[in-house]
mmCIF file of C-alpha atoms in Angstrom:
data_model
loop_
_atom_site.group_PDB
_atom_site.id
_atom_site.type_symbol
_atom_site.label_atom_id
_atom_site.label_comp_id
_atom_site.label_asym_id
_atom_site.label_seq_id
_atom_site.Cartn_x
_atom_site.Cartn_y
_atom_site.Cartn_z
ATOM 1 C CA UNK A 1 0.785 3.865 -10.525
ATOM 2 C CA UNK A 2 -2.234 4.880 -8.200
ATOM 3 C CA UNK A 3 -4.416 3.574 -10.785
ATOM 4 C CA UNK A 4 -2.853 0.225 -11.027
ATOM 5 C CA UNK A 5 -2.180 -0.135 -6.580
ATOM 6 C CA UNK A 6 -6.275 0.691 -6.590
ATOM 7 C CA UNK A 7 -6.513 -2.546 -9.015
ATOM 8 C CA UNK A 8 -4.778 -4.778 -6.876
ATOM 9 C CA UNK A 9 -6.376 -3.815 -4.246
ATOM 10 C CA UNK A 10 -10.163 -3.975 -5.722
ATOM 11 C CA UNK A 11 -9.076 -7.786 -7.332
ATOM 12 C CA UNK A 12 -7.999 -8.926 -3.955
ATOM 13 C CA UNK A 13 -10.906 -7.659 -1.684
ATOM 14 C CA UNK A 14 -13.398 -8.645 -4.792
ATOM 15 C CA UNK A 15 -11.867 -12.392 -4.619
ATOM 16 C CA UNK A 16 -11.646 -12.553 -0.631
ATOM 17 C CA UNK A 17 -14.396 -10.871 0.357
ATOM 18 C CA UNK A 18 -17.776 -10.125 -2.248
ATOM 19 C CA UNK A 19 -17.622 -12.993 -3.999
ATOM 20 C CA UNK A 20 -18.906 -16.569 -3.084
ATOM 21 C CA UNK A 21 -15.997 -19.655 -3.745
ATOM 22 C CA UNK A 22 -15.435 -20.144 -7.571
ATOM 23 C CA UNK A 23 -17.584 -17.216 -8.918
ATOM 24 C CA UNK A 24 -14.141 -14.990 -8.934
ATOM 25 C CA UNK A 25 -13.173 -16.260 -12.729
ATOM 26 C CA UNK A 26 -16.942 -15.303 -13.828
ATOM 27 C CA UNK A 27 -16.982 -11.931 -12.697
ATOM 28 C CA UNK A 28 -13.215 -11.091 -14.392
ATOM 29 C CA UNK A 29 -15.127 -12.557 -17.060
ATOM 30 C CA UNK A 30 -17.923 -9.450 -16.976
ATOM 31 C CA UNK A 31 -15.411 -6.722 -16.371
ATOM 32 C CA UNK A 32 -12.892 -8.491 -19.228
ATOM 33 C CA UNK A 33 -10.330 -9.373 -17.485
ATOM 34 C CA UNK A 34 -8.127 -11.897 -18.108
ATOM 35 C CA UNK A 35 -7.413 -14.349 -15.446
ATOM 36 C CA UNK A 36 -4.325 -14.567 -15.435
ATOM 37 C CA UNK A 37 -3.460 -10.933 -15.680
ATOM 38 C CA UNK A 38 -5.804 -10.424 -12.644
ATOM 39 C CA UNK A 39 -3.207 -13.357 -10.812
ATOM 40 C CA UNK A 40 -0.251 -11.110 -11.699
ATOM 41 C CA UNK A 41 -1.977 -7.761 -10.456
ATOM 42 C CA UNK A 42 -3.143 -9.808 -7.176
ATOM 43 C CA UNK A 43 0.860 -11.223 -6.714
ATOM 44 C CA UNK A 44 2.382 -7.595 -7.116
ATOM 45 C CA UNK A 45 0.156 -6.348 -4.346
ATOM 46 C CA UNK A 46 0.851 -9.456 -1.957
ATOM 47 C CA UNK A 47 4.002 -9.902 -2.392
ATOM 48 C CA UNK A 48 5.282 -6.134 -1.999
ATOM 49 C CA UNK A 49 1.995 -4.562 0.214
ATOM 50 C CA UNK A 50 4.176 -1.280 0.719
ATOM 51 C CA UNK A 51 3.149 1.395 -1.657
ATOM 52 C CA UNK A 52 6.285 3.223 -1.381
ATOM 53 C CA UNK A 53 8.047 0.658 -2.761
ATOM 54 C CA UNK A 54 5.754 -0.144 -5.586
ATOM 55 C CA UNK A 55 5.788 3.408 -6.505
ATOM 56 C CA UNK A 56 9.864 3.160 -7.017
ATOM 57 C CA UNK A 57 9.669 0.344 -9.434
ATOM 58 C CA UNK A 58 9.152 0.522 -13.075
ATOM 59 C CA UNK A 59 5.942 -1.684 -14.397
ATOM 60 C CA UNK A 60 8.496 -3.842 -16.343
ATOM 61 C CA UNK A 61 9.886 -5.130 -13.016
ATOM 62 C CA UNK A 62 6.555 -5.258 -11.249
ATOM 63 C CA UNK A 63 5.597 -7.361 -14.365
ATOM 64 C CA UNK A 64 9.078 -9.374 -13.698
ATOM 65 C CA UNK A 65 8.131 -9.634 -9.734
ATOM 66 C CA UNK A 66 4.288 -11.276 -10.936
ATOM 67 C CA UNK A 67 5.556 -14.000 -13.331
ATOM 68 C CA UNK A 68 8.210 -15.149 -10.823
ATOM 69 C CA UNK A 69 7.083 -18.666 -9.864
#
């Protein structure tokens, strides 16, 4: 679980804060990445920030939490 909350974290500073506007697909791209996996890591870790509470759930229900629309 560390692993994975270090992730979300790196996708959503990378995204807000190293890369210029549209270059974010690109560089998942280089580290291969798919897009849409990156999405679901990045919607775990905004939609539940506390680490405690990510560290009680299971990764099916984390996975259940990122493809809620």
């Amino acid at each position: 679980h560390e692993c994975q909350k270090r992730l979300r974290e790196r996708l959503n500073h990378v995204k807000e804060n190293d890369l210029a506007h549209g270059e974010f697909i690109n560089w998942l791209s280089k580290i291969g990445m798919d897009r849409y996996e990156a999405t679901r890591f990045m919607k775990v870790a905004n939609e539940l920030p506390e680490w405690t509470t990510l560290s009680n759930l299971g990764n099916q229900t984390l996975y259940l939490i990122a493809t809620l629309p």
